[in-house]
PDB file of C-alpha atoms in Angstrom:
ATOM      1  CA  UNK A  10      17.576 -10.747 -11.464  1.00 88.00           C
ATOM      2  CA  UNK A  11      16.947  -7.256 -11.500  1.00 93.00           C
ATOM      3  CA  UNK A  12      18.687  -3.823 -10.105  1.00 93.00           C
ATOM      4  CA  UNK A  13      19.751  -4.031  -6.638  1.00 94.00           C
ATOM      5  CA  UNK A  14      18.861  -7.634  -6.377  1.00 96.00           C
ATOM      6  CA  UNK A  15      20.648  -9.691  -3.115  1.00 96.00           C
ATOM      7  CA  UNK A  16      20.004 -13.267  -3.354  1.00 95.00           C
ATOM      8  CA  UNK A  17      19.483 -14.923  -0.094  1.00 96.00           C
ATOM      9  CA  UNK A  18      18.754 -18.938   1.112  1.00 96.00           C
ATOM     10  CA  UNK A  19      15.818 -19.745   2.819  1.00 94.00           C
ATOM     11  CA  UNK A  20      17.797 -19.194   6.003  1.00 96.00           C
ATOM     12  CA  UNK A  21      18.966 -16.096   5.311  1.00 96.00           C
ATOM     13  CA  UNK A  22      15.355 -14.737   4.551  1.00 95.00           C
ATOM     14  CA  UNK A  23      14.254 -16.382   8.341  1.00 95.00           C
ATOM     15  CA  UNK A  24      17.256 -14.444   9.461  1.00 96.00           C
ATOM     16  CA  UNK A  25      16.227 -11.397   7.689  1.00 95.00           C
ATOM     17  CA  UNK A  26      12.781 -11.839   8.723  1.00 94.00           C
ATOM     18  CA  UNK A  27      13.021 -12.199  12.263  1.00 94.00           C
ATOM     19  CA  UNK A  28      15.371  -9.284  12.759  1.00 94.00           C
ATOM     20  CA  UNK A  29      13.269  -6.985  10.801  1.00 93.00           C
ATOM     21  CA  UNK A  30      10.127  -7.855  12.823  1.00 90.00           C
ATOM     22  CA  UNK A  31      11.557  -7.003  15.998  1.00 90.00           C
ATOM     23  CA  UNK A  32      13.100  -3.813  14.417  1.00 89.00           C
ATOM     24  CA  UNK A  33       9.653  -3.163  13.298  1.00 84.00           C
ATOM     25  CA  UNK A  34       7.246  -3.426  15.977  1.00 79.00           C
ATOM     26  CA  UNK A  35       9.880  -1.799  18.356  1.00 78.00           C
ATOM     27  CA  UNK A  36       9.805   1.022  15.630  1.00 80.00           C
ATOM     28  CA  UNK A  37       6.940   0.866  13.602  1.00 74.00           C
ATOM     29  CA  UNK A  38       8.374   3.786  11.348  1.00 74.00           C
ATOM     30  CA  UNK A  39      10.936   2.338  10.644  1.00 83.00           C
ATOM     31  CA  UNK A  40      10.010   1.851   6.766  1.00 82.00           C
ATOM     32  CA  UNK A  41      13.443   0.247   5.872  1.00 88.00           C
ATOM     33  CA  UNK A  42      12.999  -2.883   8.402  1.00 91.00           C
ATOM     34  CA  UNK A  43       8.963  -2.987   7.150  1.00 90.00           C
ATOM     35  CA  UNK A  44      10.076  -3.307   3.839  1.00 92.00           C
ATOM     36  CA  UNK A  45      12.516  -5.995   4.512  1.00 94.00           C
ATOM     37  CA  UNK A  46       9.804  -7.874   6.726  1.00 93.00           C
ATOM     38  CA  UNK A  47       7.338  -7.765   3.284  1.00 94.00           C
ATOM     39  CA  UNK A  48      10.188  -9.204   0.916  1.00 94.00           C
ATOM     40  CA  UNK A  49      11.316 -12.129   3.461  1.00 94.00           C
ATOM     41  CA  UNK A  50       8.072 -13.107   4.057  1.00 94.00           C
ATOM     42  CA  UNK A  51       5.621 -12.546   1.338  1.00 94.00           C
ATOM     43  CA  UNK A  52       6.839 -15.890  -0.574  1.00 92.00           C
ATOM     44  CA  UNK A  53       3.213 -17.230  -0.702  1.00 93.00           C
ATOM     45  CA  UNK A  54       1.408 -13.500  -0.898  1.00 96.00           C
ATOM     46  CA  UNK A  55       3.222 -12.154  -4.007  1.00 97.00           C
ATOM     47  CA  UNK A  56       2.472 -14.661  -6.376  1.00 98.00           C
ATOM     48  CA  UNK A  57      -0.955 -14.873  -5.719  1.00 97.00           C
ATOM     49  CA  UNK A  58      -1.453 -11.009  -6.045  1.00 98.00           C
ATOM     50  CA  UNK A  59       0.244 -11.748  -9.164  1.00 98.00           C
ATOM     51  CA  UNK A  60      -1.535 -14.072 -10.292  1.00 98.00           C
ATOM     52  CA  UNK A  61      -5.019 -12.058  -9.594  1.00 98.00           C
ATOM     53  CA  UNK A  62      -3.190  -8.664 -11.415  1.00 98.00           C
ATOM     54  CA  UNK A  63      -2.730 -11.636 -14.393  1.00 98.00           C
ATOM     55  CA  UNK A  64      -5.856 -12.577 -14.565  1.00 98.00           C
ATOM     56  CA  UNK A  65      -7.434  -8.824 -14.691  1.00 98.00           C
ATOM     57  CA  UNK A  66      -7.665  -6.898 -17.798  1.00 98.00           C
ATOM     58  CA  UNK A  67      -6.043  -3.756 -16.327  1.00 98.00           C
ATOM     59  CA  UNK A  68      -4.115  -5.571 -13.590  1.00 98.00           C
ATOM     60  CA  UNK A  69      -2.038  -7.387 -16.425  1.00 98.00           C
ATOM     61  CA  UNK A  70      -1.770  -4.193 -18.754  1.00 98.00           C
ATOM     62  CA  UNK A  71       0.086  -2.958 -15.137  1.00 98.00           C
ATOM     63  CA  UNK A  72       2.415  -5.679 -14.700  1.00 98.00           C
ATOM     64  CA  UNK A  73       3.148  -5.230 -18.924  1.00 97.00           C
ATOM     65  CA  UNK A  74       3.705  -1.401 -18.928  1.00 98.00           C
ATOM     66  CA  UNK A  75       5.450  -1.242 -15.222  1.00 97.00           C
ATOM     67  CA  UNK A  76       4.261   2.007 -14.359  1.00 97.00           C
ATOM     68  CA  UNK A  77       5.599   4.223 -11.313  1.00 96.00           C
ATOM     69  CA  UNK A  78       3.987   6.405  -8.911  1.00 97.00           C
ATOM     70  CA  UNK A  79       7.516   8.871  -8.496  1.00 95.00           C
ATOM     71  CA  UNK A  80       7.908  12.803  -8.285  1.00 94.00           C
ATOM     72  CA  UNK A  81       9.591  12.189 -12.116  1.00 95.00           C
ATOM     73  CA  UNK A  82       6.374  10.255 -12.993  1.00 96.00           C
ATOM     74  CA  UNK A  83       4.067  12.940 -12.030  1.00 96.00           C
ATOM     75  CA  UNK A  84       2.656  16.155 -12.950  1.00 96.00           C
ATOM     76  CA  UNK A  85       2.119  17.776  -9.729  1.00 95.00           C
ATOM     77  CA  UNK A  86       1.094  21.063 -10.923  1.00 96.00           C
ATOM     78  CA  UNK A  87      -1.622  19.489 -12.949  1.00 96.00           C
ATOM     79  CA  UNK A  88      -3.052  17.310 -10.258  1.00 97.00           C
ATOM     80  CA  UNK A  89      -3.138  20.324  -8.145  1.00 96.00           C
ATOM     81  CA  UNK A  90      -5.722  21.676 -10.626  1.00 97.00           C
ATOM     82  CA  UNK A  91      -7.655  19.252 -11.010  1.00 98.00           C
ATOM     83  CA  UNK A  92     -11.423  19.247  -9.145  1.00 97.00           C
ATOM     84  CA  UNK A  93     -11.704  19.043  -5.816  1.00 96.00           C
ATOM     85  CA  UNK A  94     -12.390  15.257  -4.549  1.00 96.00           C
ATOM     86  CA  UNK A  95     -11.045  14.054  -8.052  1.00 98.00           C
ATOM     87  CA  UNK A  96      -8.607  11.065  -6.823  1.00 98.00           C
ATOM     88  CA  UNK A  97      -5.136  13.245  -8.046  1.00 98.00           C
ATOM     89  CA  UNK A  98      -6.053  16.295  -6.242  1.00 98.00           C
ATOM     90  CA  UNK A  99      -6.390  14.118  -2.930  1.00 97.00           C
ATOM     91  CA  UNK A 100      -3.424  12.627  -3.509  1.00 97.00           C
ATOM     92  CA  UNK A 101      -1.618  15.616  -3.801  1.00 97.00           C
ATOM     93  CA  UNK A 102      -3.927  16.746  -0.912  1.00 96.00           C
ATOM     94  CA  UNK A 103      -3.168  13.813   1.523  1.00 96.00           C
ATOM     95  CA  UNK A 104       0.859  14.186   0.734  1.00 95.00           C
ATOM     96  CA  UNK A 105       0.869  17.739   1.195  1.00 95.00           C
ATOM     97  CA  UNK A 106      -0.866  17.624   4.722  1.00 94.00           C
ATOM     98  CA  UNK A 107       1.336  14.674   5.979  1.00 92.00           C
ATOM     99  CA  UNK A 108       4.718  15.705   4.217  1.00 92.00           C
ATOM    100  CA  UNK A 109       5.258  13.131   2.893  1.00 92.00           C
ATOM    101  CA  UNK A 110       6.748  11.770  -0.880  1.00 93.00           C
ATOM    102  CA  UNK A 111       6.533   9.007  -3.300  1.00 93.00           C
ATOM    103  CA  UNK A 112       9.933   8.722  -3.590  1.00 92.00           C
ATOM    104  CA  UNK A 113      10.732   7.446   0.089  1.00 89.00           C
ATOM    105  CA  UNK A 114       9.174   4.044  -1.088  1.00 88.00           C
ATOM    106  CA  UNK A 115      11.956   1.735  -0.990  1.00 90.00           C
ATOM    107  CA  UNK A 116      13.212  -0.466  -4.212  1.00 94.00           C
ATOM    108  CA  UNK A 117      12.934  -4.286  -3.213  1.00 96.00           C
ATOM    109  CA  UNK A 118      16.382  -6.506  -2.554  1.00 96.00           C
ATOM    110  CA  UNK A 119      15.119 -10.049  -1.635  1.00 96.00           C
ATOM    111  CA  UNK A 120      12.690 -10.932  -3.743  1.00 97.00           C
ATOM    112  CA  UNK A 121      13.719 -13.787  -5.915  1.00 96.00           C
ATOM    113  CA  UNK A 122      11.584 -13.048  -9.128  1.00 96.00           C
ATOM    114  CA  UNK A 123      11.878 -10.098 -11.112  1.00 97.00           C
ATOM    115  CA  UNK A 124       8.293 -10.016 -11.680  1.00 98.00           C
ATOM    116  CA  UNK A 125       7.191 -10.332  -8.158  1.00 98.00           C
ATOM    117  CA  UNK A 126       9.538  -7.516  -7.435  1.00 97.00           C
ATOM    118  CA  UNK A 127       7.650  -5.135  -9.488  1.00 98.00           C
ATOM    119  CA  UNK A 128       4.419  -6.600  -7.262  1.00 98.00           C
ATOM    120  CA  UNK A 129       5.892  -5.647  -3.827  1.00 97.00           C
ATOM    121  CA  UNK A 130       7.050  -2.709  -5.469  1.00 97.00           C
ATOM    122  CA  UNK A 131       3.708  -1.601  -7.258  1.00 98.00           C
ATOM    123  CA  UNK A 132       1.800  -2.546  -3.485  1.00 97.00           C
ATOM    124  CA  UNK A 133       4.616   0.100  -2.297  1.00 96.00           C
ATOM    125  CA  UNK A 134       3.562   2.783  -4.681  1.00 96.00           C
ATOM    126  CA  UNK A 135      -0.376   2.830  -4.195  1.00 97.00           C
ATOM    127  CA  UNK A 136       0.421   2.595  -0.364  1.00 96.00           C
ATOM    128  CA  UNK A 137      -0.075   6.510   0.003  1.00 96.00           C
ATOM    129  CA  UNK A 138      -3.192   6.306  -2.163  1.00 97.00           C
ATOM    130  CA  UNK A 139      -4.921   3.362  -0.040  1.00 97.00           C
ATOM    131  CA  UNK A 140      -4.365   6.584   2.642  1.00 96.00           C
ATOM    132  CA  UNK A 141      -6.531   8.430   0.296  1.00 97.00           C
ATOM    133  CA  UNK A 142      -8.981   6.255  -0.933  1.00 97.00           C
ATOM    134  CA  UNK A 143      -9.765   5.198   2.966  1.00 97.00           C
ATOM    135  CA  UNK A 144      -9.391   8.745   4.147  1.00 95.00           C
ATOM    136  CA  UNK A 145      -6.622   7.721   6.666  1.00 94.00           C
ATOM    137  CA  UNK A 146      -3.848  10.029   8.252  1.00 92.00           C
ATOM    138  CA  UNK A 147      -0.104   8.925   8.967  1.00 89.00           C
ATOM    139  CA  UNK A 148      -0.618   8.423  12.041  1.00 91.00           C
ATOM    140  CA  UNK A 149      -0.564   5.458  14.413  1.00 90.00           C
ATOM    141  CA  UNK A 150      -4.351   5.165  14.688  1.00 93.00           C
ATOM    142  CA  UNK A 151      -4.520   5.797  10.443  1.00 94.00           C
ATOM    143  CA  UNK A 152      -1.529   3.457  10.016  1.00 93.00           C
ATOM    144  CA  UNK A 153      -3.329   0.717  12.029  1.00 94.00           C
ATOM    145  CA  UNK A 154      -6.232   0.878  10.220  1.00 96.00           C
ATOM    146  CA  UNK A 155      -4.776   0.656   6.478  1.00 96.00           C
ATOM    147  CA  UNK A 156      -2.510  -2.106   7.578  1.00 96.00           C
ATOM    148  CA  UNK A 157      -5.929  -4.014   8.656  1.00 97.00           C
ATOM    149  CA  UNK A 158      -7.517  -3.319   5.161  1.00 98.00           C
ATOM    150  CA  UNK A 159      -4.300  -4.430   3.282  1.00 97.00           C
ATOM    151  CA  UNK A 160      -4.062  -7.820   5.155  1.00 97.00           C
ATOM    152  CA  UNK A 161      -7.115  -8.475   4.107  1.00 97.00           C
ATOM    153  CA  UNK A 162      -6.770  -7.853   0.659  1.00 97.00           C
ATOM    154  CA  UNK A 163      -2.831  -8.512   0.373  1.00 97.00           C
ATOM    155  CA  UNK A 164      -2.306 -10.874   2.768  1.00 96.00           C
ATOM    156  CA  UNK A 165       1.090  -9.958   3.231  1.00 95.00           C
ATOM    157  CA  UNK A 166       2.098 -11.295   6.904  1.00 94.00           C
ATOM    158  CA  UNK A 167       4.115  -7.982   6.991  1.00 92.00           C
ATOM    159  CA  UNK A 168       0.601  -6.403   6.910  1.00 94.00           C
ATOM    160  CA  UNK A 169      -1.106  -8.565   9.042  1.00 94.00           C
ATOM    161  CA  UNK A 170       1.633  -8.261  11.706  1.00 91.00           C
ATOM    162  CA  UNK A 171       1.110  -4.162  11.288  1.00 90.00           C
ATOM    163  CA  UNK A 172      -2.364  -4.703  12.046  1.00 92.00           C
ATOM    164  CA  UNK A 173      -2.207  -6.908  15.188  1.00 91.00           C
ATOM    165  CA  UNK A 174       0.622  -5.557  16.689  1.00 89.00           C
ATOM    166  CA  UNK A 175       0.073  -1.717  15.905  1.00 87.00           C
ATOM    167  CA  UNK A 176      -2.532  -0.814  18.432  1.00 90.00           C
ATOM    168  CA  UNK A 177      -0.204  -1.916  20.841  1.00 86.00           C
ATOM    169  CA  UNK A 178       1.591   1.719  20.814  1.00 82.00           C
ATOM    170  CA  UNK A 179      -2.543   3.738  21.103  1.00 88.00           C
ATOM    171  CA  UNK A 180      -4.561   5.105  23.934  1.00 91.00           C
ATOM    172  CA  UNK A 181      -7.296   3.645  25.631  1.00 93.00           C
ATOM    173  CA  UNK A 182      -9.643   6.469  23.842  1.00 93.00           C
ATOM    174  CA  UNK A 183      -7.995   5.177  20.428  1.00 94.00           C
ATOM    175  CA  UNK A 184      -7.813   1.985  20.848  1.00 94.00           C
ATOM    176  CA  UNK A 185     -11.659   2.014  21.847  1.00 95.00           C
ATOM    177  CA  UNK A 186     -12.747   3.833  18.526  1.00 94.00           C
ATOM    178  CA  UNK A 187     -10.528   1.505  16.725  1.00 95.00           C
ATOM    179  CA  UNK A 188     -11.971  -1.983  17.763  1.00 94.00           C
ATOM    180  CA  UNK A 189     -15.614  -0.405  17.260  1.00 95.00           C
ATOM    181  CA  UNK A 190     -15.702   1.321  14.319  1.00 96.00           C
ATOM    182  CA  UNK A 191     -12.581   1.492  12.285  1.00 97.00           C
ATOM    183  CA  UNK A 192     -11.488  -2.195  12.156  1.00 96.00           C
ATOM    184  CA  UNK A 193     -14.815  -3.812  11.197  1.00 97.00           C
ATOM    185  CA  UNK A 194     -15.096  -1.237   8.651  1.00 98.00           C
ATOM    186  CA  UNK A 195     -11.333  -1.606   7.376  1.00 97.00           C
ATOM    187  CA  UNK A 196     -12.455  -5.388   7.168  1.00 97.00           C
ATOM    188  CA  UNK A 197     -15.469  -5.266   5.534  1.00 97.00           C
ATOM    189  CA  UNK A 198     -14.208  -3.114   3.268  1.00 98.00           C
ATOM    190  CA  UNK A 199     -11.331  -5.377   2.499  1.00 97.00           C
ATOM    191  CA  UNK A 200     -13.448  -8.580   2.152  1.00 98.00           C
ATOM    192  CA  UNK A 201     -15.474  -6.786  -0.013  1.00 98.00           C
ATOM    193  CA  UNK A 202     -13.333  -4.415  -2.598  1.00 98.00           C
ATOM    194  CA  UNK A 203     -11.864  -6.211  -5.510  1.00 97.00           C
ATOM    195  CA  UNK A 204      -7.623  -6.260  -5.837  1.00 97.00           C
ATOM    196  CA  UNK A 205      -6.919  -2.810  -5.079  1.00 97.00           C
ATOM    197  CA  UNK A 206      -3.277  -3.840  -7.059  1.00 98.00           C
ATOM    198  CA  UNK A 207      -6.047  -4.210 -10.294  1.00 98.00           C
ATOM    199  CA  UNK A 208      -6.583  -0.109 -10.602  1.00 98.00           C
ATOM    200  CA  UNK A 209      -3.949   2.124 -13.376  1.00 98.00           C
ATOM    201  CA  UNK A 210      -4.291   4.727 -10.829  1.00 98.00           C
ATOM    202  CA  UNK A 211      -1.715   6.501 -13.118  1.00 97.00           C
ATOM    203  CA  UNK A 212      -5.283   7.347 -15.450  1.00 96.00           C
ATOM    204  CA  UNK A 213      -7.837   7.636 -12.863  1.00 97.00           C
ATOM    205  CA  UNK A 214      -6.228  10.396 -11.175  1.00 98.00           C
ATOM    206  CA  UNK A 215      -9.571  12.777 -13.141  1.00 98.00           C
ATOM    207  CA  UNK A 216     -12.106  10.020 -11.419  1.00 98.00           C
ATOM    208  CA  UNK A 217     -13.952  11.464  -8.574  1.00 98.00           C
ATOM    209  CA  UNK A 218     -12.787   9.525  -5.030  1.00 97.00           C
ATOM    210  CA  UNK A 219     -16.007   8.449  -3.953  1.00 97.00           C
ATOM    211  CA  UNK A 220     -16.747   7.035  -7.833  1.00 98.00           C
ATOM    212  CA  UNK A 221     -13.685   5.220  -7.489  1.00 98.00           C
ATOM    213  CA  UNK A 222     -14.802   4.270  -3.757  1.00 97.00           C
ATOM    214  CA  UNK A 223     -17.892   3.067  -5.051  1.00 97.00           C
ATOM    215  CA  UNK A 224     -16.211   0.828  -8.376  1.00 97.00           C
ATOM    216  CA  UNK A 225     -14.005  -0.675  -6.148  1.00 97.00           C
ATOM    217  CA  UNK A 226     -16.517  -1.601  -3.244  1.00 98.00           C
ATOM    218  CA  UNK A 227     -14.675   0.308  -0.364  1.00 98.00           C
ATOM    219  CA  UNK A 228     -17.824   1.394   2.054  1.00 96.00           C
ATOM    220  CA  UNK A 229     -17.571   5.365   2.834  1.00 93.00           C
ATOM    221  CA  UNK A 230     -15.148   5.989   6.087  1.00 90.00           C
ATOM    222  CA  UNK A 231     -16.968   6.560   9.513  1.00 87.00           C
TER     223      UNK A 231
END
């Protein structure tokens, strides 16, 4: 169906699915077994963030033109100059100070529609920026608390199994600032931002954060 494709039967996907959980929550960075978790199971998820990217003016211009968020796609050197708080320069901010790249974001294998494929694989791309947009580290704690906000607006059980299962690995200190603060923000914020899938970062990167924050209905990080 596309590059890299594997087709699997349904039994092969529970297969798949089960084994990456357990890979996953014994190793949550483990980003190869998390990405096989979201393709196996998001049979139900995908096509409804599809569908909402469809029925969105720049949503469906993304799932026409395909874009990707890669070191060959973008002008580092320019983001770099652009304003601070403008939405590239955090970017380039946020993976400078956790070292990480674009590029580690895995192509999908098991997803049995080429245009849901680019959906798991466009959620993929603007993972990093969700980071930035929500002011989260890499960390456990900051990993937690994305995972929460993209269950609610993915519902991806990958995600939702990320956010119940994460904390499990925190501190008591942590895991106290988590359930009071973070999480019913990451929620509320979730229930009430439109499709985060529904923004051409790609041409926003000159848009202040907290503008973009504000359009989008994210509530400012505690």
């Amino acid at each position: 169906l596309y590059p890299g494709h594997i087709p699997t039967s349904p039994l092969q996907k529970a297969l798949l699915a089960a084994g990456s959980a357990v890979m996953a929550l014994y190793d949550p960075y483990r980003h190869d077994m998390v990405a096989v978790l979201g393709e196996t199971t998001g049979c139900l998820a995908l096509p409804n963030l599809r569908d909402k990217m469809k029925n969105h003016p720049e949503g469906y211009r993304i799932l026409q033109e395909r874009p990707r968020i890669r070191l060959s796609t973008l002008d580092m050197a320019r983001l770099q100059g652009l304003p601070e708080g403008s939405l590239g320069r955090e970017y380039v901010r946020f993976l400078e100070d956790n070292k990480v790249s674009p590029d580690t974001r895995m192509p999908p294998k098991f997803v049995d529609d080429e245009e849901l494929a680019y959906v798991i694989q466009r959620y993929r791309e603007v993972h990093d920026l969700m980071h930035t947009l929500l002011g989260m580290p890499t960390n456990m704690l900051g990993e937690v608390v994305v995972k929460w906000f993209e269950a609610i607006q993915t519902g991806l059980p990958m995600c939702v199994l990320g956010a119940a299962f994460g904390p499990v690995r925190l501190s008591t200190r942590k895991l106290q600032v988590l359930a009071t603060e973070l999480v019913p923000w990451a929620i509320r914020s979730g229930l009430n931002a439109s499709c985060v899938l529904n923004v051409y970062y790609e041409q926003r990167w000159e848009q202040p954060v907290e503008s973009l924050r504000e359009e989008l209905g994210i509530f400012p990080p505690p």
